[in-house]
mmCIF file with all atom_site columns, C-alpha atoms in Angstrom:
data_model
loop_
_atom_site.group_PDB
_atom_site.id
_atom_site.type_symbol
_atom_site.label_atom_id
_atom_site.label_alt_id
_atom_site.label_comp_id
_atom_site.label_asym_id
_atom_site.label_entity_id
_atom_site.label_seq_id
_atom_site.pdbx_PDB_ins_code
_atom_site.Cartn_x
_atom_site.Cartn_y
_atom_site.Cartn_z
_atom_site.occupancy
_atom_site.B_iso_or_equiv
_atom_site.pdbx_formal_charge
_atom_site.auth_seq_id
_atom_site.auth_comp_id
_atom_site.auth_asym_id
_atom_site.auth_atom_id
_atom_site.pdbx_PDB_model_num
ATOM 1   C CA . GLN G 1 1   ? -69.193  -92.401  101.978 1.00 75.00 ? 14  GLN G CA 1
ATOM 2   C CA . CYS G 1 2   ? -71.750  -90.047  100.520 1.00 81.00 ? 15  CYS G CA 1
ATOM 3   C CA . LEU G 1 3   ? -74.288  -89.184  103.307 1.00 81.00 ? 16  LEU G CA 1
ATOM 4   C CA . LEU G 1 4   ? -76.817  -86.226  102.414 1.00 87.00 ? 17  LEU G CA 1
ATOM 5   C CA . SER G 1 5   ? -78.680  -86.276  105.736 1.00 89.00 ? 18  SER G CA 1
ATOM 6   C CA . GLY G 1 6   ? -77.311  -82.159  107.127 1.00 90.00 ? 19  GLY G CA 1
ATOM 7   C CA . LEU G 1 7   ? -76.884  -79.016  105.937 1.00 92.00 ? 20  LEU G CA 1
ATOM 8   C CA . TRP G 1 8   ? -75.964  -77.864  102.526 1.00 91.00 ? 21  TRP G CA 1
ATOM 9   C CA . GLN G 1 9   ? -76.095  -74.472  100.440 1.00 90.00 ? 22  GLN G CA 1
ATOM 10  C CA . SER G 1 10  ? -75.909  -73.829  96.942  1.00 88.00 ? 23  SER G CA 1
ATOM 11  C CA . ASP G 1 11  ? -73.999  -71.451  94.641  1.00 86.00 ? 24  ASP G CA 1
ATOM 12  C CA . THR G 1 12  ? -76.695  -68.923  94.540  1.00 84.00 ? 25  THR G CA 1
ATOM 13  C CA . GLY G 1 13  ? -76.976  -69.275  98.633  1.00 87.00 ? 26  GLY G CA 1
ATOM 14  C CA . CYS G 1 14  ? -80.051  -71.535  98.783  1.00 87.00 ? 27  CYS G CA 1
ATOM 15  C CA . ARG G 1 15  ? -79.950  -74.094  101.983 1.00 91.00 ? 28  ARG G CA 1
ATOM 16  C CA . MET G 1 16  ? -81.902  -77.469  103.062 1.00 92.00 ? 29  MET G CA 1
ATOM 17  C CA . ALA G 1 17  ? -81.614  -79.314  105.871 1.00 93.00 ? 30  ALA G CA 1
ATOM 18  C CA . VAL G 1 18  ? -81.952  -82.581  105.195 1.00 94.00 ? 31  VAL G CA 1
ATOM 19  C CA . SER G 1 19  ? -83.040  -85.474  108.326 1.00 90.00 ? 32  SER G CA 1
ATOM 20  C CA . VAL G 1 20  ? -81.440  -88.537  109.283 1.00 85.00 ? 33  VAL G CA 1
ATOM 21  C CA . LEU G 1 21  ? -82.242  -91.294  105.682 1.00 88.00 ? 34  LEU G CA 1
ATOM 22  C CA . GLY G 1 22  ? -84.518  -93.932  106.692 1.00 91.00 ? 35  GLY G CA 1
ATOM 23  C CA . LYS G 1 23  ? -84.088  -97.552  106.232 1.00 89.00 ? 36  LYS G CA 1
ATOM 24  C CA . ASP G 1 24  ? -85.381  -96.804  102.996 1.00 92.00 ? 37  ASP G CA 1
ATOM 25  C CA . GLY G 1 25  ? -83.621  -93.907  101.752 1.00 91.00 ? 38  GLY G CA 1
ATOM 26  C CA . SER G 1 26  ? -86.200  -91.793  102.733 1.00 95.00 ? 39  SER G CA 1
ATOM 27  C CA . PHE G 1 27  ? -85.652  -87.899  103.783 1.00 95.00 ? 40  PHE G CA 1
ATOM 28  C CA . SER G 1 28  ? -87.709  -84.772  104.572 1.00 95.00 ? 41  SER G CA 1
ATOM 29  C CA . GLY G 1 29  ? -86.526  -81.053  105.661 1.00 94.00 ? 42  GLY G CA 1
ATOM 30  C CA . SER G 1 30  ? -86.358  -78.040  104.939 1.00 93.00 ? 43  SER G CA 1
ATOM 31  C CA . TYR G 1 31  ? -85.531  -75.915  101.871 1.00 91.00 ? 44  TYR G CA 1
ATOM 32  C CA . LEU G 1 32  ? -84.277  -71.872  102.026 1.00 89.00 ? 45  LEU G CA 1
ATOM 33  C CA . PRO G 1 33  ? -84.457  -69.892  99.251  1.00 83.00 ? 46  PRO G CA 1
ATOM 34  C CA . GLY G 1 34  ? -81.197  -67.774  98.298  1.00 74.00 ? 47  GLY G CA 1
ATOM 35  C CA . PRO G 1 35  ? -81.269  -64.764  97.221  1.00 68.00 ? 48  PRO G CA 1
ATOM 36  C CA . ALA G 1 36  ? -81.062  -65.698  93.194  1.00 52.00 ? 49  ALA G CA 1
ATOM 37  C CA . THR G 1 37  ? -85.019  -66.272  93.961  1.00 53.00 ? 50  THR G CA 1
ATOM 38  C CA . GLY G 1 38  ? -85.862  -62.311  94.256  1.00 54.00 ? 51  GLY G CA 1
ATOM 39  C CA . ASP G 1 39  ? -88.215  -63.312  96.433  1.00 54.00 ? 52  ASP G CA 1
ATOM 40  C CA . SER G 1 40  ? -87.729  -61.534  100.845 1.00 53.00 ? 53  SER G CA 1
ATOM 41  C CA . GLU G 1 41  ? -90.500  -63.318  101.493 1.00 56.00 ? 54  GLU G CA 1
ATOM 42  C CA . ILE G 1 42  ? -90.493  -66.601  101.711 1.00 57.00 ? 55  ILE G CA 1
ATOM 43  C CA . LEU G 1 43  ? -90.082  -68.890  104.409 1.00 74.00 ? 56  LEU G CA 1
ATOM 44  C CA . THR G 1 44  ? -88.763  -71.776  104.602 1.00 83.00 ? 57  THR G CA 1
ATOM 45  C CA . LEU G 1 45  ? -90.025  -74.767  102.535 1.00 89.00 ? 58  LEU G CA 1
ATOM 46  C CA . PRO G 1 46  ? -90.667  -78.483  103.533 1.00 91.00 ? 59  PRO G CA 1
ATOM 47  C CA . LEU G 1 47  ? -88.923  -80.931  101.356 1.00 93.00 ? 60  LEU G CA 1
ATOM 48  C CA . GLU G 1 48  ? -89.625  -84.653  100.886 1.00 95.00 ? 61  GLU G CA 1
ATOM 49  C CA . GLY G 1 49  ? -86.782  -86.890  98.979  1.00 95.00 ? 62  GLY G CA 1
ATOM 50  C CA . SER G 1 50  ? -85.040  -90.418  98.576  1.00 95.00 ? 63  SER G CA 1
ATOM 51  C CA . GLN G 1 51  ? -81.962  -91.571  98.014  1.00 93.00 ? 64  GLN G CA 1
ATOM 52  C CA . GLN G 1 52  ? -80.398  -94.365  96.400  1.00 91.00 ? 65  GLN G CA 1
ATOM 53  C CA . ASP G 1 53  ? -78.526  -97.253  99.210  1.00 87.00 ? 66  ASP G CA 1
ATOM 54  C CA . ALA G 1 54  ? -75.415  -95.220  100.068 1.00 80.00 ? 67  ALA G CA 1
ATOM 55  C CA . GLY G 1 55  ? -74.209  -98.376  101.073 1.00 83.00 ? 68  GLY G CA 1
ATOM 56  C CA . LEU G 1 56  ? -74.157  -100.218 97.284  1.00 88.00 ? 69  LEU G CA 1
ATOM 57  C CA . VAL G 1 57  ? -72.780  -97.161  95.096  1.00 86.00 ? 70  VAL G CA 1
ATOM 58  C CA . PRO G 1 58  ? -70.469  -94.566  96.455  1.00 84.00 ? 71  PRO G CA 1
ATOM 59  C CA . GLN G 1 59  ? -71.730  -91.987  94.763  1.00 88.00 ? 72  GLN G CA 1
ATOM 60  C CA . PRO G 1 60  ? -75.326  -92.230  95.341  1.00 91.00 ? 73  PRO G CA 1
ATOM 61  C CA . THR G 1 61  ? -78.292  -90.217  93.409  1.00 93.00 ? 74  THR G CA 1
ATOM 62  C CA . PHE G 1 62  ? -80.902  -88.889  95.011  1.00 94.00 ? 75  PHE G CA 1
ATOM 63  C CA . SER G 1 63  ? -84.311  -86.810  94.406  1.00 94.00 ? 76  SER G CA 1
ATOM 64  C CA . PHE G 1 64  ? -86.581  -84.393  96.247  1.00 94.00 ? 77  PHE G CA 1
ATOM 65  C CA . THR G 1 65  ? -89.695  -81.919  95.563  1.00 93.00 ? 78  THR G CA 1
ATOM 66  C CA . VAL G 1 66  ? -89.509  -78.411  97.421  1.00 91.00 ? 79  VAL G CA 1
ATOM 67  C CA . ARG G 1 67  ? -93.433  -77.598  97.802  1.00 86.00 ? 80  ARG G CA 1
ATOM 68  C CA . TRP G 1 68  ? -94.032  -73.671  97.692  1.00 82.00 ? 81  TRP G CA 1
ATOM 69  C CA . GLN G 1 69  ? -96.824  -73.335  99.691  1.00 73.00 ? 82  GLN G CA 1
ATOM 70  C CA . LEU G 1 70  ? -97.621  -69.417  98.658  1.00 69.00 ? 83  LEU G CA 1
ATOM 71  C CA . GLN G 1 71  ? -97.609  -70.416  95.252  1.00 65.00 ? 84  GLN G CA 1
ATOM 72  C CA . ALA G 1 72  ? -98.887  -73.513  94.931  1.00 72.00 ? 85  ALA G CA 1
ATOM 73  C CA . ARG G 1 73  ? -96.124  -74.549  92.645  1.00 79.00 ? 86  ARG G CA 1
ATOM 74  C CA . MET G 1 74  ? -93.557  -77.528  93.208  1.00 83.00 ? 87  MET G CA 1
ATOM 75  C CA . THR G 1 75  ? -89.868  -77.894  92.310  1.00 87.00 ? 88  THR G CA 1
ATOM 76  C CA . ALA G 1 76  ? -88.480  -81.311  91.463  1.00 90.00 ? 89  ALA G CA 1
ATOM 77  C CA . PHE G 1 77  ? -84.590  -82.056  92.084  1.00 92.00 ? 90  PHE G CA 1
ATOM 78  C CA . LEU G 1 78  ? -82.653  -85.260  91.111  1.00 93.00 ? 91  LEU G CA 1
ATOM 79  C CA . GLY G 1 79  ? -78.729  -84.668  91.796  1.00 93.00 ? 92  GLY G CA 1
ATOM 80  C CA . GLN G 1 80  ? -75.331  -87.061  92.858  1.00 94.00 ? 93  GLN G CA 1
ATOM 81  C CA . CYS G 1 81  ? -73.621  -87.046  95.694  1.00 91.00 ? 94  CYS G CA 1
ATOM 82  C CA . TYR G 1 82  ? -69.516  -87.013  94.902  1.00 91.00 ? 95  TYR G CA 1
ATOM 83  C CA . MET G 1 83  ? -67.110  -87.335  97.299  1.00 87.00 ? 96  MET G CA 1
ATOM 84  C CA . GLY G 1 84  ? -64.197  -84.726  96.689  1.00 85.00 ? 97  GLY G CA 1
ATOM 85  C CA . THR G 1 85  ? -60.668  -84.672  96.841  1.00 87.00 ? 98  THR G CA 1
ATOM 86  C CA . ASN G 1 86  ? -60.302  -83.551  100.165 1.00 88.00 ? 99  ASN G CA 1
ATOM 87  C CA . GLY G 1 87  ? -62.999  -86.010  101.614 1.00 86.00 ? 100 GLY G CA 1
ATOM 88  C CA . GLU G 1 88  ? -65.863  -83.107  101.533 1.00 87.00 ? 101 GLU G CA 1
ATOM 89  C CA . GLU G 1 89  ? -69.015  -84.323  100.177 1.00 89.00 ? 102 GLU G CA 1
ATOM 90  C CA . ASN G 1 90  ? -70.861  -81.932  97.536  1.00 90.00 ? 103 ASN G CA 1
ATOM 91  C CA . LEU G 1 91  ? -73.774  -82.327  95.222  1.00 91.00 ? 104 LEU G CA 1
ATOM 92  C CA . HIS G 1 92  ? -74.737  -81.929  91.866  1.00 91.00 ? 105 HIS G CA 1
ATOM 93  C CA . THR G 1 93  ? -78.474  -81.276  90.704  1.00 90.00 ? 106 THR G CA 1
ATOM 94  C CA . SER G 1 94  ? -80.735  -80.319  88.139  1.00 88.00 ? 107 SER G CA 1
ATOM 95  C CA . VAL G 1 95  ? -83.664  -78.781  88.692  1.00 83.00 ? 108 VAL G CA 1
ATOM 96  C CA . ALA G 1 96  ? -86.915  -79.135  87.103  1.00 78.00 ? 109 ALA G CA 1
ATOM 97  C CA . PRO G 1 97  ? -89.162  -75.708  87.414  1.00 68.00 ? 110 PRO G CA 1
ATOM 98  C CA . PRO G 1 98  ? -92.479  -77.702  86.258  1.00 66.00 ? 111 PRO G CA 1
ATOM 99  C CA . ARG G 1 99  ? -94.913  -74.320  85.309  1.00 68.00 ? 112 ARG G CA 1
ATOM 100 C CA . GLY G 1 100 ? -98.051  -76.256  84.371  1.00 68.00 ? 113 GLY G CA 1
ATOM 101 C CA . SER G 1 101 ? -99.549  -76.393  80.871  1.00 71.00 ? 114 SER G CA 1
ATOM 102 C CA . ASP G 1 102 ? -103.620 -76.062  79.844  1.00 74.00 ? 115 ASP G CA 1
ATOM 103 C CA . SER G 1 103 ? -103.520 -79.606  77.888  1.00 76.00 ? 116 SER G CA 1
ATOM 104 C CA . PRO G 1 104 ? -101.822 -82.638  77.683  1.00 77.00 ? 117 PRO G CA 1
ATOM 105 C CA . ALA G 1 105 ? -100.675 -81.271  74.049  1.00 77.00 ? 118 ALA G CA 1
ATOM 106 C CA . GLU G 1 106 ? -99.234  -78.661  75.402  1.00 73.00 ? 119 GLU G CA 1
ATOM 107 C CA . ASP G 1 107 ? -97.055  -80.383  78.397  1.00 72.00 ? 120 ASP G CA 1
ATOM 108 C CA . TRP G 1 108 ? -93.965  -79.686  76.805  1.00 66.00 ? 121 TRP G CA 1
ATOM 109 C CA . LYS G 1 109 ? -93.886  -76.656  77.618  1.00 66.00 ? 122 LYS G CA 1
ATOM 110 C CA . ALA G 1 110 ? -93.870  -77.500  81.091  1.00 62.00 ? 123 ALA G CA 1
ATOM 111 C CA . THR G 1 111 ? -90.731  -77.695  82.237  1.00 59.00 ? 124 THR G CA 1
ATOM 112 C CA . ARG G 1 112 ? -88.274  -75.027  81.731  1.00 53.00 ? 125 ARG G CA 1
#
């Protein structure tokens, strides 16, 4: 069974710590960007999210947001937890770093 709570590290060196999941699947934690961001001044950032009920599906989906305090922006992550052949848990995520737009007509430019 995939359990999201715990410590995780990405291929790019980003790290996150996820608290114990609430009964409703909610969680909070912290996120530390890796060397790929190129910003050595960034501190640990708060994250908040929700996971699909792992009791109902063997490989649940999840989402969370990270609030970049000094840069007044947020990043959304969407992913799924997979069980590996050796019983290890692996998270596969997509990232949506919105840039914002000046008008609703140009909102398509807001996500890279």
